[in-house]
Amino acid sequence: MTLLTVQNVGKSFGGVRANHDISFALKSGELLALIGPNGAGKSTLFNIINGQTNADTGSVRFEGTELSGLQPRQIWRLGVGRTFQVAFPFGSMTAIENVQVALMSRDRKIFNFWRWGRNYCRDEALGLLQRVALTDQAEKPCNYMAYGDVKRLELAVALANKPRLLLMDEPTAGMAPQERNELMALTKRLVLEDGLSVLFTEHSMDVVFAYSDRIVVLARGELIAEGSPAEVRANAKVQEVYFGTGNTFETEGQAS
Amino acid sequence: MTNESAPNIPATPGEYLLKVTNLSAWYGAARILFDLNFEVRRGEVVAMMGRNGAGKSTTFLSVMGILERYRGSVNFLGQDITREPSYRIAQMGLGFVPEDRRIFTELTVLENLDIGRQPPRGWPDGTAISPWTPEDLFDLFPNLAERRHMPAGRMSGGEQQMLTVARTLMGNPYLVLLDEPSEGVAPVIIEQMVSLIHTLKAAGVSILLSEQNLHFARQVSDRIYMIEKGAIVYSGTMEELLADSETSNKYLSLGAL
Amino acid sequence: MGFSGLIVQILNGFAEASSLFMIAAGLSIIFGVTRIVNFAHGSFFMIGAYVAYTVVERFGDPMWFWPGIIIAAVASALVGLMVELTLLRRIYRAPELTQLLATYAVMLIVQDLVLYLWGPVPLLGPRAPGLEGAVNILGRQFPTYSLFLIVAGPLTLAALWALVTRTRWGRLVRAATQDREMVSALGINQAWLFTSIFVLGAFVAGMGGALQIPREPASLEMDVHAITSAFVVVVVGGLGSLPGAFIAAILVAQVKAVCLWIGILEIGPFAISLSKFTIVVEFVVMAVVLIFRPYGLMGTRPALLRHTRNLTSSMLIAPLRARGWILAAIILVAFAIVPQLRGSFPYMPILMLEIIIMVMFATSLQLLMGPGGMHSFGHAAYFGLGAYAAAAIVGYWNLPLELALVVGVGGAVVGAIVLGWFSVRLSGVYLAMLTLAFAQIVWAVFYQFEGLAGGENGITGVWPEGLFGGRDAFYYLAVGCLIVSLAFLYRTLFSPFGYALRAARDSAIRAESIGMDVSRLQWQSFLLAASVAGIAGALYALSKGSVSPEILSASRSIEGLVMVVLGGEYAIGGGMLGAVVFVWLRDTIGYNAEYWRAVLGVITIFLLLVLPQGLASLLRFTESLKRAKE
């Protein structure tokens, strides 16, 4: 079943084409990687999907609902969670409070002035922390947590409203090698347990090939390839613009 | 074809321009670099290679004293510059060409060059270095000469790339840190960049460049360091690396997982 | 006035614009490069005026007026140099609130320094030699000197423009405005660049002040007037833009001039005196511009500096534990027994009542500043609206005091509904400026319009009667209001709303991504803070028996900020601690020291440098040690 449909999406910034006529679909239960060189338009596309930016043309549909024109918070309510490239939790709070805030928001209780926030859905919050193996750090202020733990906390926060789709922007950026694998293995497990789908951008090719079901490749704002990891790896065009270290250049160099 | 055009300035082993010991760095809580050790000798062109996000730019920012949180020791021309402010480091003759160009877009080309201007200098052993003038640089970059009075922000990406290099050369550096010179520029500009690096080497400027593009790096550099996930995983001469296709595939393409 | 009147007013407007530009220009360049909004800039203007006066006075010959201008400018520049070297260098990387308050403290110190050196009487300078007369313009007399000023403004712009565009120094300044880190990496010592910019700004401001003395006397108020107008001009023009400042100066001055020319505007049965509107007009222009162009006419969205948000351990908060509750109980008992001590300390209850009111004021502001992360420079507006509403109920209509409190809250909340809605659309320095502007508008409305609440004199004879009319009963009523307000703010802080507000402060984009409406949250927090400030204001009016526009003034708002920073912006009870210490200090030192403002300034700077997290951080010292070990 198709969960997310991106159709003919285009976006320009002051005459520079960041996205042009991009279309792809994401199926339920899938881990889809979005890759491409710097400046290929990945962030723009990501921001269009999560509502940070409005597309000039085209449409993005989630479970049949048109997302363009919606605010990020409305898209979140539809069941699209999100993690950030640089994990930036609510730094003045403890781990469990970060999760509790998300739960308050889910229950539309943030304009409640009287209830004690501290006890809000504590058990449920602990349960979420347990899923990312952070129970023992529940009361630790985020600023004192290791970066890998913060990344997992972000996952717990993103899971708070039981999303069906998770958008992850470079989930393993800034992490030590073994932490990367742990985080992605955890993500994969959550995907299987909850039946959720993931769309992620990533620069680490080992992560992409180890954990994605399918890959979409962007270059200069356009979609140039789409398929299974094996297909994409074999794709000549992708090798040329992304994997292959400067094939264009090699020919030029020989000519000179 | 790799290095014949480079003139012969003998690398004098043992005479380190830059020596970095146990360098680690963080962005906020995220650790980016893990105990890096490397050095650049006089007259050398050294490439630091690795993928996006491997830590190349962070290394350069740490060496230049721009990053706020780093640890380890950085030695330049025999002096410890680890805790020096970046303007002092630049005044000592360490030039920096950032990856994201960071030209002053409102200023004209000539004005940009003027910002980089520093007094002439000589080597500690007394050898004089002939100072760069805008006219020298315009000879080197003919495109810039035509646009000398144009606001730099209106130039193309490749021309801006040239300008950042030229601006740094105006400081008459002994050593230039060149961050991703071939990133996002047209092949024809990359070609110019190759001949530029040969020219600079001939003029006695040493270069440490960061690069993902092996085909570019092989034409200009004497030695390489391979950096992966914030740590140096391989070092050797360019000839050694080229002979060792397993290593180059492993770190530079997607060959091995 | 006819057409010739309009022409004269417009010419006057251009002369006025020149003066405005000379202060604003330096402020703008300084902000462009250092990112510091320099409150002390008006002080340089004032120093220039006083020094110029003294030069002519000393040498006795009016011809010294001309060299006096240069001498005055140099004197201002030297003071600027000292301020930069001793203070600003230490705070370039500090949070912007620290920078704002530190330069405000410099302004206070300079004010008292000038008071000490020149005394409180305004000093009218000589006429400019050679330009004493007037010229005839369409049958009206127009001072020659004003014509000179009209030319001086554009000349200053041209000179600064040449300096910035034609010299290496100017190139460095422009480059540093865009990317100071890169300038540094090219071998330029930013520290001296910053110093020179600051000195130049002070020089031009001093010159502007010196040029002012033939038109208006040098007085102790001119720094505040100058800086508020300069803020408006710089913000309207776009922070950091010289031509923007010039255009904005003309815009503001000409709108004023036209208002003066129109005089009384009659719309149907209503007659509105636009000439009285002039005090407000610059702030109205600013508010309108900021709403449509949030970064000013020629400004651009400020580039984010790397160290803009420092999340520190001081921002962590947790509900009070046993120790905190015991402390709170002791304070409460202390408040309760004060009236019983009237016999031995007759003045005590009066002081304590003032403290109670200021604690409520400061704590409500702290909700915006700490958990909200919004540095409102106009909190006095809500305090004052509450006070005026309550005073009107009791003073005009003789209605009961209880109703006055309720209406006080209502008045403040209505104000916050309108002003808060606009304010939360901006952030950082821009929010600070907009809130300041709104508060000034409210002040000017009450000050200018006699028909409304007594104008300059305010409302007097506000003496409540009934159950709480007695002085002890009123005192206990205030204690009751304090307890209710603090309990309410405390509960709010740890309610889901409080968590959400802090979340929005820590990371707005993140908060939006988990379903929160950040601007609505912040707007709501304005309403909450205003309601408590309104009650405090109502109590204030009832306790003093009168209100005057002074309680709406900018210095009131800033006192609130100082209290909160003094106590600790993020600490629970920080506002309370700060208010107690501040009011007590002002009361003990203020009545004994002639130069209270300078003392306050020195204390503020000392605290900002030594205790940036406020007094409360002393109490939490052991705790943070423990945390650090973990």
mmCIF file of C-alpha atoms in Angstrom, chain A residues 34-238:
data_model
loop_
_atom_site.group_PDB
_atom_site.id
_atom_site.type_symbol
_atom_site.label_atom_id
_atom_site.label_comp_id
_atom_site.label_asym_id
_atom_site.label_seq_id
_atom_site.Cartn_x
_atom_site.Cartn_y
_atom_site.Cartn_z
ATOM 1 C CA LEU A 34 17.145 9.684 -0.268
ATOM 2 C CA ILE A 35 20.700 10.266 -1.426
ATOM 3 C CA GLY A 36 22.628 12.592 -3.683
ATOM 4 C CA PRO A 37 25.581 14.966 -3.733
ATOM 5 C CA ASN A 38 25.615 18.180 -1.715
ATOM 6 C CA GLY A 39 23.243 20.700 -3.193
ATOM 7 C CA ALA A 40 21.209 18.042 -4.986
ATOM 8 C CA GLY A 41 18.019 19.271 -3.354
ATOM 9 C CA LYS A 42 17.562 16.649 -0.652
ATOM 10 C CA SER A 43 17.016 19.143 2.170
ATOM 11 C CA THR A 44 14.591 21.161 0.085
ATOM 12 C CA LEU A 45 12.558 18.076 -0.736
ATOM 13 C CA PHE A 46 12.654 16.993 2.878
ATOM 14 C CA ASN A 47 11.433 20.380 4.027
ATOM 15 C CA ILE A 48 8.655 20.339 1.471
ATOM 16 C CA ILE A 49 7.435 17.006 2.785
ATOM 17 C CA ASN A 50 7.520 18.059 6.428
ATOM 18 C CA GLY A 51 5.897 21.428 5.743
ATOM 19 C CA GLN A 52 8.850 23.688 6.474
ATOM 20 C CA THR A 53 8.866 24.893 2.867
ATOM 21 C CA ASN A 54 6.088 25.196 0.314
ATOM 22 C CA ALA A 55 6.605 23.648 -3.082
ATOM 23 C CA ASP A 56 6.088 25.837 -6.154
ATOM 24 C CA THR A 57 4.482 23.020 -8.105
ATOM 25 C CA GLY A 58 3.334 19.472 -7.639
ATOM 26 C CA SER A 59 1.779 17.678 -4.723
ATOM 27 C CA VAL A 60 2.740 15.586 -1.729
ATOM 28 C CA ARG A 61 0.107 13.208 -0.407
ATOM 29 C CA PHE A 62 0.188 11.220 2.783
ATOM 30 C CA GLU A 63 -2.439 8.493 3.019
ATOM 31 C CA GLY A 64 -4.364 10.413 0.406
ATOM 32 C CA THR A 65 -4.217 13.771 2.259
ATOM 33 C CA GLU A 66 -2.593 16.666 0.452
ATOM 34 C CA LEU A 67 0.273 17.985 2.585
ATOM 35 C CA SER A 68 1.259 21.086 0.679
ATOM 36 C CA GLY A 69 0.040 24.227 2.389
ATOM 37 C CA LEU A 70 -0.085 22.545 5.783
ATOM 38 C CA GLN A 71 2.039 23.695 8.718
ATOM 39 C CA PRO A 72 4.651 21.298 10.130
ATOM 40 C CA ARG A 73 2.529 20.851 13.232
ATOM 41 C CA GLN A 74 -0.508 19.850 11.176
ATOM 42 C CA ILE A 75 1.514 17.344 9.201
ATOM 43 C CA TRP A 76 2.780 15.887 12.457
ATOM 44 C CA ARG A 77 -0.796 15.409 13.634
ATOM 45 C CA LEU A 78 -1.559 13.414 10.530
ATOM 46 C CA GLY A 79 1.041 10.874 11.621
ATOM 47 C CA VAL A 80 4.341 12.060 10.141
ATOM 48 C CA GLY A 81 7.144 12.130 12.725
ATOM 49 C CA ARG A 82 10.502 13.721 12.203
ATOM 50 C CA THR A 83 14.070 13.700 13.495
ATOM 51 C CA PHE A 84 16.699 16.349 12.843
ATOM 52 C CA GLN A 85 20.161 16.185 11.346
ATOM 53 C CA VAL A 86 21.686 17.871 14.367
ATOM 54 C CA ALA A 87 19.792 16.389 17.283
ATOM 55 C CA PHE A 88 18.557 19.375 19.218
ATOM 56 C CA PRO A 89 16.308 18.229 22.031
ATOM 57 C CA PHE A 90 14.712 20.609 24.499
ATOM 58 C CA GLY A 91 17.955 21.204 26.304
ATOM 59 C CA SER A 92 16.510 22.580 29.525
ATOM 60 C CA MET A 93 14.629 19.376 30.227
ATOM 61 C CA THR A 94 15.353 15.834 31.236
ATOM 62 C CA ALA A 95 15.008 12.923 28.855
ATOM 63 C CA ILE A 96 11.614 11.894 30.142
ATOM 64 C CA GLU A 97 10.331 15.480 30.065
ATOM 65 C CA ASN A 98 11.241 15.676 26.391
ATOM 66 C CA VAL A 99 9.016 12.696 25.751
ATOM 67 C CA GLN A 100 6.275 13.988 28.051
ATOM 68 C CA VAL A 101 6.096 17.291 26.183
ATOM 69 C CA ALA A 102 5.474 15.388 22.991
ATOM 70 C CA LEU A 103 2.734 13.392 24.710
ATOM 71 C CA MET A 104 1.097 16.583 26.024
ATOM 72 C CA SER A 105 1.117 17.963 22.543
ATOM 73 C CA ARG A 106 -0.338 14.750 21.153
ATOM 74 C CA ASP A 107 -3.204 14.951 23.650
ATOM 75 C CA ARG A 108 -3.696 18.661 22.908
ATOM 76 C CA LYS A 109 -3.038 19.514 26.516
ATOM 77 C CA ILE A 110 -0.400 22.214 26.111
ATOM 78 C CA PHE A 111 -2.817 24.991 26.973
ATOM 79 C CA ASN A 112 -3.531 23.404 30.316
ATOM 80 C CA PHE A 113 -2.271 25.674 33.090
ATOM 81 C CA TRP A 114 -3.059 23.707 36.167
ATOM 82 C CA ARG A 115 -2.201 20.073 35.785
ATOM 83 C CA TRP A 116 1.223 18.900 36.986
ATOM 84 C CA GLY A 117 3.346 18.376 33.924
ATOM 85 C CA ARG A 118 5.761 16.234 35.840
ATOM 86 C CA ASN A 119 3.379 13.329 36.215
ATOM 87 C CA TYR A 120 1.909 13.611 32.766
ATOM 88 C CA CYS A 121 1.631 10.132 31.209
ATOM 89 C CA ARG A 122 4.766 9.131 33.034
ATOM 90 C CA ASP A 123 4.348 5.427 32.462
ATOM 91 C CA GLU A 124 3.770 5.853 28.790
ATOM 92 C CA ALA A 125 6.831 8.102 28.544
ATOM 93 C CA LEU A 126 8.918 5.550 30.397
ATOM 94 C CA GLY A 127 7.645 2.905 28.021
ATOM 95 C CA LEU A 128 8.842 4.943 25.060
ATOM 96 C CA LEU A 129 12.221 5.452 26.682
ATOM 97 C CA GLN A 130 12.442 1.764 27.290
ATOM 98 C CA ARG A 131 11.960 1.058 23.604
ATOM 99 C CA VAL A 132 15.098 3.063 22.853
ATOM 100 C CA ALA A 133 16.929 1.681 25.895
ATOM 101 C CA LEU A 134 17.100 4.956 27.801
ATOM 102 C CA THR A 135 15.128 4.030 30.922
ATOM 103 C CA ASP A 136 18.163 4.421 33.126
ATOM 104 C CA GLN A 137 18.730 7.967 31.873
ATOM 105 C CA ALA A 138 15.125 9.134 32.173
ATOM 106 C CA GLU A 139 15.882 11.812 34.752
ATOM 107 C CA LYS A 140 19.118 12.984 33.158
ATOM 108 C CA PRO A 141 19.117 16.497 31.699
ATOM 109 C CA CYS A 142 19.557 16.250 27.925
ATOM 110 C CA ASN A 143 22.545 18.549 27.976
ATOM 111 C CA TYR A 144 24.463 15.953 29.928
ATOM 112 C CA MET A 145 23.641 13.019 27.675
ATOM 113 C CA ALA A 146 26.035 11.491 25.188
ATOM 114 C CA TYR A 147 25.265 12.389 21.590
ATOM 115 C CA GLY A 148 24.327 8.862 20.624
ATOM 116 C CA ASP A 149 21.834 8.767 23.480
ATOM 117 C CA VAL A 150 20.374 12.082 22.410
ATOM 118 C CA LYS A 151 19.818 10.628 18.966
ATOM 119 C CA ARG A 152 17.896 7.742 20.460
ATOM 120 C CA LEU A 153 15.926 10.154 22.617
ATOM 121 C CA GLU A 154 14.921 11.925 19.440
ATOM 122 C CA LEU A 155 13.528 8.653 18.166
ATOM 123 C CA ALA A 156 11.496 8.183 21.338
ATOM 124 C CA VAL A 157 10.085 11.710 20.977
ATOM 125 C CA ALA A 158 9.262 11.081 17.345
ATOM 126 C CA LEU A 159 7.430 7.878 18.253
ATOM 127 C CA ALA A 160 5.243 9.607 20.861
ATOM 128 C CA ASN A 161 2.262 10.157 18.588
ATOM 129 C CA LYS A 162 2.566 6.758 16.936
ATOM 130 C CA PRO A 163 3.497 8.055 13.500
ATOM 131 C CA ARG A 164 3.020 5.916 10.410
ATOM 132 C CA LEU A 165 5.833 7.690 8.603
ATOM 133 C CA LEU A 166 9.121 8.845 10.067
ATOM 134 C CA LEU A 167 11.267 11.421 8.296
ATOM 135 C CA MET A 168 14.899 11.216 9.375
ATOM 136 C CA ASP A 169 17.367 13.838 8.187
ATOM 137 C CA GLU A 170 20.869 12.322 8.186
ATOM 138 C CA PRO A 171 20.133 10.218 11.245
ATOM 139 C CA THR A 172 23.730 9.110 11.781
ATOM 140 C CA ALA A 173 25.533 12.403 11.162
ATOM 141 C CA GLY A 174 28.003 13.240 13.889
ATOM 142 C CA MET A 175 28.020 9.787 15.421
ATOM 143 C CA ALA A 176 30.890 7.431 16.126
ATOM 144 C CA PRO A 177 31.054 4.409 13.819
ATOM 145 C CA GLN A 178 29.593 1.745 16.086
ATOM 146 C CA GLU A 179 26.866 4.105 17.304
ATOM 147 C CA ARG A 180 25.660 4.512 13.746
ATOM 148 C CA ASN A 181 24.958 0.845 13.355
ATOM 149 C CA GLU A 182 23.250 0.640 16.725
ATOM 150 C CA LEU A 183 20.946 3.520 15.895
ATOM 151 C CA MET A 184 19.987 2.170 12.507
ATOM 152 C CA ALA A 185 19.495 -1.346 13.848
ATOM 153 C CA LEU A 186 17.190 0.136 16.458
ATOM 154 C CA THR A 187 15.311 2.086 13.798
ATOM 155 C CA LYS A 188 14.905 -1.044 11.716
ATOM 156 C CA ARG A 189 13.548 -2.940 14.710
ATOM 157 C CA LEU A 190 11.022 -0.194 15.465
ATOM 158 C CA VAL A 191 9.929 -0.220 11.862
ATOM 159 C CA LEU A 192 9.246 -3.918 12.032
ATOM 160 C CA GLU A 193 7.521 -3.798 15.423
ATOM 161 C CA ASP A 194 5.252 -0.839 14.675
ATOM 162 C CA GLY A 195 4.855 -1.331 10.973
ATOM 163 C CA LEU A 196 5.986 2.232 10.342
ATOM 164 C CA SER A 197 7.807 3.516 7.303
ATOM 165 C CA VAL A 198 10.932 5.614 7.143
ATOM 166 C CA LEU A 199 12.200 8.147 4.644
ATOM 167 C CA PHE A 200 15.764 9.182 5.406
ATOM 168 C CA THR A 201 18.616 11.127 3.878
ATOM 169 C CA GLU A 202 22.109 9.886 4.527
ATOM 170 C CA HIS A 203 25.678 10.474 3.477
ATOM 171 C CA SER A 204 27.107 7.314 4.944
ATOM 172 C CA MET A 205 26.840 4.760 2.154
ATOM 173 C CA ASP A 206 27.352 1.783 4.429
ATOM 174 C CA VAL A 207 24.271 2.847 6.375
ATOM 175 C CA VAL A 208 22.304 3.323 3.179
ATOM 176 C CA PHE A 209 23.181 -0.037 1.722
ATOM 177 C CA ALA A 210 22.839 -1.936 4.944
ATOM 178 C CA TYR A 211 19.474 -0.597 6.009
ATOM 179 C CA SER A 212 17.437 0.749 3.117
ATOM 180 C CA ASP A 213 14.879 -1.222 1.181
ATOM 181 C CA ARG A 214 14.895 1.205 -1.675
ATOM 182 C CA ILE A 215 16.917 4.242 -2.718
ATOM 183 C CA VAL A 216 15.975 7.450 -4.492
ATOM 184 C CA VAL A 217 18.874 9.432 -5.963
ATOM 185 C CA LEU A 218 18.738 13.167 -6.566
ATOM 186 C CA ALA A 219 21.234 15.254 -8.508
ATOM 187 C CA ARG A 220 20.935 18.919 -9.374
ATOM 188 C CA GLY A 221 17.390 19.005 -8.162
ATOM 189 C CA GLU A 222 16.214 16.107 -10.295
ATOM 190 C CA LEU A 223 15.472 12.503 -9.577
ATOM 191 C CA ILE A 224 17.986 10.504 -11.568
ATOM 192 C CA ALA A 225 17.460 7.002 -10.282
ATOM 193 C CA GLU A 226 15.214 4.941 -8.073
ATOM 194 C CA GLY A 227 15.307 1.315 -7.135
ATOM 195 C CA SER A 228 16.719 -1.377 -4.894
ATOM 196 C CA PRO A 229 20.219 -0.878 -3.496
ATOM 197 C CA ALA A 230 21.602 -3.307 -6.045
ATOM 198 C CA GLU A 231 19.924 -1.540 -8.933
ATOM 199 C CA VAL A 232 21.055 1.856 -7.824
ATOM 200 C CA ARG A 233 24.584 0.671 -7.282
ATOM 201 C CA ALA A 234 24.692 -0.652 -10.820
ATOM 202 C CA ASN A 235 23.180 2.464 -12.326
ATOM 203 C CA ALA A 236 25.683 4.147 -14.600
ATOM 204 C CA LYS A 237 24.241 7.585 -14.185
ATOM 205 C CA VAL A 238 24.398 7.402 -10.394
#
